[in-house]
Coordinates of C-alpha atoms in Angstrom, one line a residue:
Chain C
X839 CA 107.2 132.8 72.1
X840 CA 105.1 130.4 74.1
X841 CA 101.4 131.1 74.0
X842 CA 98.4 129.5 75.6
X843 CA 96.3 128.5 72.6
X844 CA 93.1 126.5 72.2
X845 CA 91.5 124.9 69.2
X846 CA 87.8 124.0 69.4
X847 CA 85.2 122.9 66.9
X848 CA 81.9 124.5 67.4
X849 CA 78.5 124.5 65.8
X850 CA 76.9 127.8 64.5
X851 CA 75.2 128.1 67.8
X852 CA 78.4 127.7 69.7
X853 CA 78.2 124.1 71.0
X854 CA 81.3 122.0 71.3
X855 CA 79.8 119.0 72.9
X856 CA 76.5 117.4 73.5
X857 CA 75.0 116.0 76.7
X858 CA 75.0 112.4 77.9
X859 CA 78.6 111.3 77.3
X860 CA 79.1 107.6 77.2
X861 CA 81.9 105.2 76.2
X862 CA 80.4 104.9 72.8
X863 CA 79.6 108.7 72.4
X864 CA 82.5 110.9 73.6
X865 CA 80.5 114.0 72.5
X866 CA 77.2 112.7 73.9
X867 CA 74.1 113.4 71.8
X868 CA 75.8 115.9 69.5
X869 CA 76.0 114.7 66.0
X870 CA 79.8 114.5 65.4
X871 CA 79.7 114.2 61.6
X872 CA 79.2 117.9 60.9
X873 CA 81.3 119.0 63.8
X874 CA 84.4 117.0 63.0
X875 CA 84.1 115.7 59.4
X876 CA 86.5 118.5 58.2
X877 CA 89.2 116.9 60.3
X878 CA 88.8 113.2 59.5
X879 CA 87.0 112.7 56.2
X880 CA 88.7 113.0 52.8
X881 CA 88.9 115.1 50.7
X882 CA 88.1 117.6 53.5
X883 CA 90.9 116.6 55.8
X884 CA 93.5 117.4 53.2
X885 CA 92.0 120.9 52.7
X886 CA 92.3 121.5 56.4
X887 CA 95.7 119.8 57.0
X888 CA 97.4 122.9 58.3
X889 CA 94.8 123.6 60.9
X890 CA 94.5 120.0 61.9
X891 CA 98.3 119.7 62.4
X892 CA 98.3 122.9 64.5
X893 CA 95.9 121.4 67.0
X894 CA 98.5 119.0 68.3
X895 CA 101.5 121.3 67.7
X896 CA 102.1 122.3 71.4
X897 CA 104.7 121.4 74.0
X898 CA 102.1 120.5 76.6
X899 CA 98.3 120.1 76.8
X900 CA 95.6 120.6 79.4
X901 CA 92.2 118.9 79.3
X902 CA 89.2 118.2 81.5
X903 CA 88.5 114.8 82.9
X904 CA 85.5 114.3 80.6
X905 CA 87.7 114.8 77.6
X906 CA 90.0 112.1 78.9
X907 CA 87.3 109.6 79.6
X908 CA 83.7 108.7 80.2
X909 CA 84.2 107.4 83.8
X910 CA 83.1 109.5 86.7
X911 CA 84.0 109.3 90.4
X912 CA 86.6 106.7 91.2
X913 CA 89.0 106.2 88.4
X914 CA 88.6 103.3 86.1
X915 CA 92.3 102.4 86.0
X916 CA 91.9 100.3 82.9
X917 CA 90.9 103.5 80.9
X918 CA 93.8 105.2 79.2
X919 CA 92.0 107.8 77.1
X920 CA 90.0 107.8 73.9
X921 CA 93.0 107.7 71.6
X922 CA 94.3 104.2 71.6
X923 CA 97.9 103.2 72.5
X924 CA 99.5 106.1 70.7
X925 CA 97.6 109.4 71.4
X926 CA 98.3 112.3 69.0
X927 CA 99.7 114.6 71.7
X928 CA 103.3 113.2 71.9
X929 CA 104.0 115.2 75.0
X930 CA 102.7 115.8 78.5
X931 CA 98.9 116.1 78.9
X932 CA 97.6 117.5 82.2
X933 CA 94.1 116.2 83.0
X934 CA 92.1 118.4 85.5
X935 CA 90.6 116.0 88.1
X936 CA 89.3 115.9 91.6
X937 CA 91.0 112.5 92.4
X938 CA 94.6 111.7 92.3
X939 CA 96.0 109.1 90.0
X940 CA 99.5 108.1 89.0
X941 CA 100.7 109.3 85.6
X942 CA 99.9 107.1 82.6
X943 CA 102.7 106.8 80.0
X944 CA 101.6 106.0 76.5
X945 CA 103.5 105.1 73.3
X946 CA 104.8 108.0 71.2
X947 CA 105.7 110.3 74.1
X948 CA 102.3 111.1 75.5
X949 CA 102.0 111.0 79.3
X950 CA 98.8 111.8 81.1
X951 CA 99.3 113.6 84.4
X952 CA 96.4 114.1 86.7
X953 CA 96.2 117.5 88.4
X954 CA 94.0 118.0 91.4
X955 CA 94.9 121.5 92.5
X956 CA 93.1 123.6 89.8
X957 CA 93.5 125.3 86.5
X958 CA 96.3 127.7 87.6
X959 CA 98.5 124.8 88.9
X960 CA 97.9 122.8 85.7
X961 CA 98.9 125.8 83.6
X962 CA 102.0 126.3 85.6
X963 CA 103.1 122.7 85.2
X964 CA 102.2 122.8 81.5
X965 CA 104.2 126.0 80.9
X966 CA 107.2 124.5 82.6
X967 CA 107.0 121.4 80.4
X968 CA 106.3 123.4 77.2
X969 CA 109.3 125.6 77.3
X970 CA 109.3 127.7 74.2
X971 CA 106.5 125.8 72.6
X972 CA 102.8 126.6 73.1
X973 CA 100.5 125.2 75.8
X974 CA 97.3 124.0 74.3
X975 CA 94.0 124.0 76.2
X976 CA 92.7 120.9 74.5
X977 CA 89.1 121.0 75.8
X978 CA 86.4 120.3 76.4
X979 CA 84.3 123.5 76.5
X980 CA 83.9 123.5 80.3
X981 CA 87.7 123.5 80.7
X982 CA 88.3 126.1 78.0
X983 CA 85.6 128.3 79.5
X984 CA 87.4 128.3 82.9
X985 CA 90.6 129.4 81.2
X986 CA 88.8 132.1 79.1
X987 CA 87.0 133.4 82.1
X988 CA 90.4 133.7 84.0
X989 CA 91.9 135.6 81.0
X990 CA 94.5 133.0 80.5
X991 CA 94.1 132.2 76.8
X992 CA 96.4 134.1 74.3
X993 CA 94.9 132.7 71.1
X994 CA 91.6 131.1 70.5
X995 CA 91.0 129.1 67.2
X996 CA 87.4 128.5 66.6
X997 CA 86.5 126.0 63.9
X998 CA 82.9 126.9 63.0
X999 CA 80.8 124.2 61.3
X1000 CA 77.5 124.8 59.6
X1001 CA 75.2 122.9 61.9
X1002 CA 72.9 124.0 64.7
X1003 CA 73.1 121.7 67.8
X1004 CA 70.3 123.2 69.8
X1005 CA 71.7 122.0 73.1
X1006 CA 74.8 120.7 74.8
X1007 CA 77.9 122.4 76.2
X1008 CA 78.7 125.8 74.8
X1009 CA 82.0 127.6 74.5
X1010 CA 81.9 131.0 76.3
X1011 CA 79.3 129.9 78.9
X1012 CA 80.1 131.8 82.0
X1013 CA 82.8 133.9 80.3
X1014 CA 82.4 137.6 81.1
X1015 CA 82.5 140.5 78.6
X1016 CA 85.9 140.8 76.9
X1017 CA 87.3 142.6 73.8
X1018 CA 89.2 140.4 71.4
X1019 CA 90.9 140.9 68.0
X1020 CA 90.3 139.0 64.8
X1021 CA 93.8 137.7 63.7
X1022 CA 93.0 135.5 60.7
X1023 CA 90.0 133.8 59.0
X1024 CA 90.1 130.9 56.5
X1025 CA 87.2 129.1 55.1
X1026 CA 87.2 125.7 53.5
X1027 CA 84.4 123.6 52.2
X1028 CA 83.0 122.4 55.5
X1029 CA 84.4 124.8 58.1
X1030 CA 85.6 128.3 58.9
X1031 CA 88.8 128.7 61.0
X1032 CA 88.6 131.9 63.0
X1033 CA 91.7 132.9 65.0
X1034 CA 91.3 135.5 67.8
X1035 CA 93.6 137.1 70.4
X1036 CA 92.6 139.3 73.4
X1037 CA 92.6 143.0 72.4
X1038 CA 95.6 144.7 73.8
Chain F
X406 CA 64.2 134.2 43.1
X407 CA 62.8 135.6 46.3
X408 CA 64.4 134.3 49.5
X409 CA 63.8 134.8 53.1
X410 CA 67.1 136.2 54.3
X411 CA 68.4 137.6 57.6
X412 CA 71.5 139.7 58.5
X413 CA 72.5 139.8 62.1
X414 CA 75.6 141.1 63.9
X415 CA 76.7 138.8 66.7
X416 CA 79.5 138.6 69.2
X417 CA 81.9 135.6 69.4
X418 CA 79.5 134.1 72.0
X419 CA 76.5 134.6 69.8
X420 CA 74.8 137.6 71.3
X421 CA 73.0 140.1 69.1
X422 CA 71.5 142.3 71.8
X423 CA 72.0 143.1 75.5
X424 CA 69.4 143.3 78.2
X425 CA 67.8 146.4 79.6
X426 CA 66.7 148.2 76.4
X427 CA 65.9 151.9 76.9
X428 CA 65.3 154.9 74.6
X429 CA 69.0 155.8 74.9
X430 CA 70.3 152.2 74.5
X431 CA 68.5 150.3 71.8
X432 CA 70.8 147.3 72.4
X433 CA 70.5 147.5 76.2
X434 CA 73.7 146.9 78.1
X435 CA 75.6 145.4 75.1
X436 CA 78.6 147.5 74.0
X437 CA 77.6 148.5 70.5
X438 CA 81.0 149.8 69.4
X439 CA 82.5 146.3 68.7
X440 CA 79.2 144.9 67.4
X441 CA 78.4 147.6 64.9
X442 CA 81.6 149.6 64.3
X443 CA 82.2 147.8 61.0
X444 CA 79.0 149.2 59.6
X445 CA 79.3 152.8 60.7
X446 CA 82.9 153.8 61.4
X447 CA 85.3 154.7 58.6
X448 CA 87.5 153.3 57.3
X449 CA 85.8 150.1 58.2
X450 CA 82.4 150.9 56.7
X451 CA 83.9 151.3 53.3
X452 CA 85.5 147.8 53.6
X453 CA 82.1 146.3 54.3
X454 CA 80.0 148.5 51.9
X455 CA 78.7 145.5 50.0
X456 CA 77.5 143.6 53.1
X457 CA 76.0 146.8 54.6
X458 CA 74.1 147.6 51.4
X459 CA 72.8 144.0 51.2
X460 CA 71.2 144.4 54.7
X461 CA 68.6 146.7 53.3
X462 CA 68.3 145.2 49.8
X463 CA 65.0 143.5 50.2
X464 CA 61.4 144.1 49.0
X465 CA 59.9 143.8 52.5
X466 CA 61.1 143.5 56.1
X467 CA 59.9 141.9 59.3
X468 CA 61.0 142.9 62.7
X469 CA 60.1 142.4 66.4
X470 CA 58.5 145.1 68.4
X471 CA 61.6 145.7 70.4
X472 CA 63.6 146.4 67.3
X473 CA 61.0 149.0 66.4
X474 CA 61.0 150.8 69.7
X475 CA 61.6 150.8 73.4
X476 CA 58.0 151.2 74.5
X477 CA 56.1 148.3 76.0
X478 CA 52.4 147.6 76.4
X479 CA 50.2 150.4 75.0
X480 CA 51.7 152.0 71.9
X481 CA 53.5 155.3 72.3
X482 CA 52.0 156.8 69.1
X483 CA 54.6 159.5 69.0
X484 CA 57.3 156.9 68.5
X485 CA 58.1 156.2 64.8
X486 CA 61.1 153.9 65.1
X487 CA 64.8 154.4 65.9
X488 CA 65.7 155.6 62.4
X489 CA 64.6 159.2 62.1
X490 CA 62.3 160.6 59.4
X491 CA 63.7 158.5 56.6
X492 CA 64.4 154.9 57.7
X493 CA 66.9 152.9 55.5
X494 CA 64.3 150.3 54.5
X495 CA 62.5 152.2 51.7
X496 CA 59.7 149.6 51.6
X497 CA 57.1 147.9 53.8
X498 CA 58.3 146.8 57.3
X499 CA 56.1 144.4 59.2
X500 CA 56.4 144.8 62.9
X501 CA 55.3 141.8 65.0
X502 CA 53.2 143.0 67.9
X503 CA 50.4 142.1 70.3
X504 CA 48.4 145.3 69.9
X505 CA 47.0 146.8 66.7
X506 CA 48.2 150.1 65.4
X507 CA 47.5 152.0 62.2
X508 CA 50.4 151.9 59.6
X509 CA 53.0 154.6 59.9
X510 CA 54.2 156.1 56.7
X511 CA 57.7 157.6 56.7
X512 CA 59.7 159.5 54.1
X513 CA 61.6 157.5 51.4
X514 CA 59.0 154.8 51.0
X515 CA 59.2 153.0 54.4
X516 CA 55.9 152.1 55.9
X517 CA 55.6 150.3 59.2
X518 CA 52.7 147.9 59.4
X519 CA 51.8 146.2 62.7
X520 CA 51.0 142.6 62.5
X521 CA 49.2 140.9 65.4
X522 CA 48.5 137.5 64.0
X523 CA 52.0 135.9 64.2
X524 CA 55.1 135.1 62.3
X525 CA 53.5 133.1 59.5
X526 CA 50.9 135.9 58.7
X527 CA 53.7 138.5 58.7
X528 CA 55.7 136.4 56.3
X529 CA 52.8 135.9 54.0
X530 CA 52.2 139.7 53.9
X531 CA 55.9 140.4 53.4
X532 CA 56.2 137.8 50.6
X533 CA 53.2 139.4 48.8
X534 CA 54.8 142.8 49.0
X535 CA 58.3 141.7 48.1
X536 CA 57.4 140.0 44.8
X537 CA 60.6 138.8 43.2
X538 CA 62.8 140.6 45.8
X539 CA 63.9 139.1 49.1
X540 CA 62.1 139.2 52.4
X541 CA 64.5 140.2 55.2
X542 CA 64.0 139.2 58.8
X543 CA 65.5 142.3 60.2
X544 CA 65.7 141.3 63.9
X545 CA 66.1 141.3 66.7
X546 CA 67.4 137.9 67.8
X547 CA 64.1 136.8 69.4
X548 CA 62.3 137.4 66.1
X549 CA 65.0 135.7 64.0
X550 CA 65.0 132.7 66.3
X551 CA 61.2 132.2 65.8
X552 CA 61.7 132.1 62.0
X553 CA 64.8 129.8 62.3
X554 CA 63.0 127.4 64.6
X555 CA 60.1 127.3 62.1
X556 CA 62.5 126.5 59.3
X557 CA 61.5 129.6 57.4
X558 CA 64.9 131.2 56.8
X559 CA 66.6 130.5 53.4
X560 CA 69.8 132.4 54.0
X561 CA 71.4 133.5 57.2
X562 CA 74.2 136.1 57.1
X563 CA 76.0 136.2 60.4
X564 CA 78.4 139.1 60.9
X565 CA 80.7 137.9 63.7
X566 CA 82.6 140.5 65.6
X567 CA 85.6 139.8 67.9
X568 CA 84.0 140.5 71.3
X569 CA 82.5 138.4 74.1
X570 CA 79.3 139.9 75.5
X571 CA 78.8 137.4 78.4
X572 CA 75.0 138.0 78.5
X573 CA 72.1 139.3 76.5
X574 CA 69.9 137.8 73.8
X575 CA 71.4 135.1 71.7
X576 CA 70.8 134.1 68.1
X577 CA 69.8 130.4 67.9
X578 CA 68.3 130.3 71.4
X579 CA 65.4 127.8 71.2
X580 CA 66.3 126.7 67.7
X581 CA 66.4 122.9 67.4
X582 CA 69.2 120.8 65.7
X583 CA 69.5 121.6 62.0
X584 CA 72.1 121.0 59.2
X585 CA 73.1 124.0 57.2
X586 CA 75.6 124.7 54.4
X587 CA 78.4 127.3 54.4
X588 CA 77.8 129.4 51.3
X589 CA 80.5 132.1 51.6
X590 CA 82.8 133.6 54.1
X591 CA 84.6 137.0 53.9
X592 CA 86.6 138.6 56.6
X593 CA 87.5 142.3 56.9
X594 CA 89.4 144.1 59.6
X595 CA 86.7 144.1 62.3
X596 CA 84.2 141.4 61.2
X597 CA 83.7 138.1 59.5
X598 CA 80.7 137.7 57.2
X599 CA 79.4 134.1 57.2
X600 CA 76.6 133.2 54.8
X601 CA 74.7 130.0 55.4
X602 CA 71.7 128.2 53.8
X603 CA 69.8 125.1 55.1
X604 CA 71.3 121.9 53.9
X605 CA 69.3 120.4 51.1

């Protein structure tokens, strides 16, 4: 069954990004080492291989413009995302934006589509592309929060890392009171993976 | 070895209390059922018996005035805490306050002392009383956050419950960036117990 899922790495205080994003610092002033070391640094990446693989196991993805790139306002048409020539998505990625732009086809099956008519329209297009596979809300926190507030996320996978950020962009900001259920929890050396679904 | 520890139940979005505390609603507008059901409701309380017992296993306790009672300004001297005649602390409890008040002795060994000279003075008195046992920062979140910001907490035990509060008082509010270590994680049906210590 196709679900709308989201994976997001957060600090103990719930931040998923810093402030002051630049080309050199996709997460702004947030120290990325504790937030993402479990994904990329051995031997920790091996411990978390299943969870890391699940992050990109979806039939379509949705992300905010700031997750796609550091430019603001008019598009920098030379920019093709943070991920090099072959992004890890291998499928359609719908980027929420205010300005139209032609789709960008990358190696390995990733195509970035730019959606200017809102989160519901993006989800409709993503569902149509995903078929039986999941749709992933890839981030960042501001985008995820819009989908959470609208009650559109079927499974939230929080990857909680032992660091306090103190400031930045928080998951759940602006999301109203909701009951959820704890589905599974798995801790490894550097992170705890918490999977939640909305309470029925 | 004596440690400064703190147990606090939080929502997925990091809230430990609501707003609008009254005599009838110690946690204000926060729905207590999902936040504390794992402690009090069977069969869940039995599953979490070790963690619940650890909450009051300390030689001395520190709490904020709002955790002690709903009155503000001048003391209501008839008020002797939320816990009835025999509170679960069975030892000295130092209540941070702006106004002096004589100690209140309760059944079972709990005595409430009122400390008007700040968090460091309260901790010094609590350490002296606790001896080899731990000192517990009992809450609420505003009090815990002061000790976290001052770098005075040796072990933080977050009990994360699957609910989104949307507003209230957050743990970590005002606490600056810090690196911690994940010490242990245990999930039961309704809650995940995460134990952290500051990174060495």
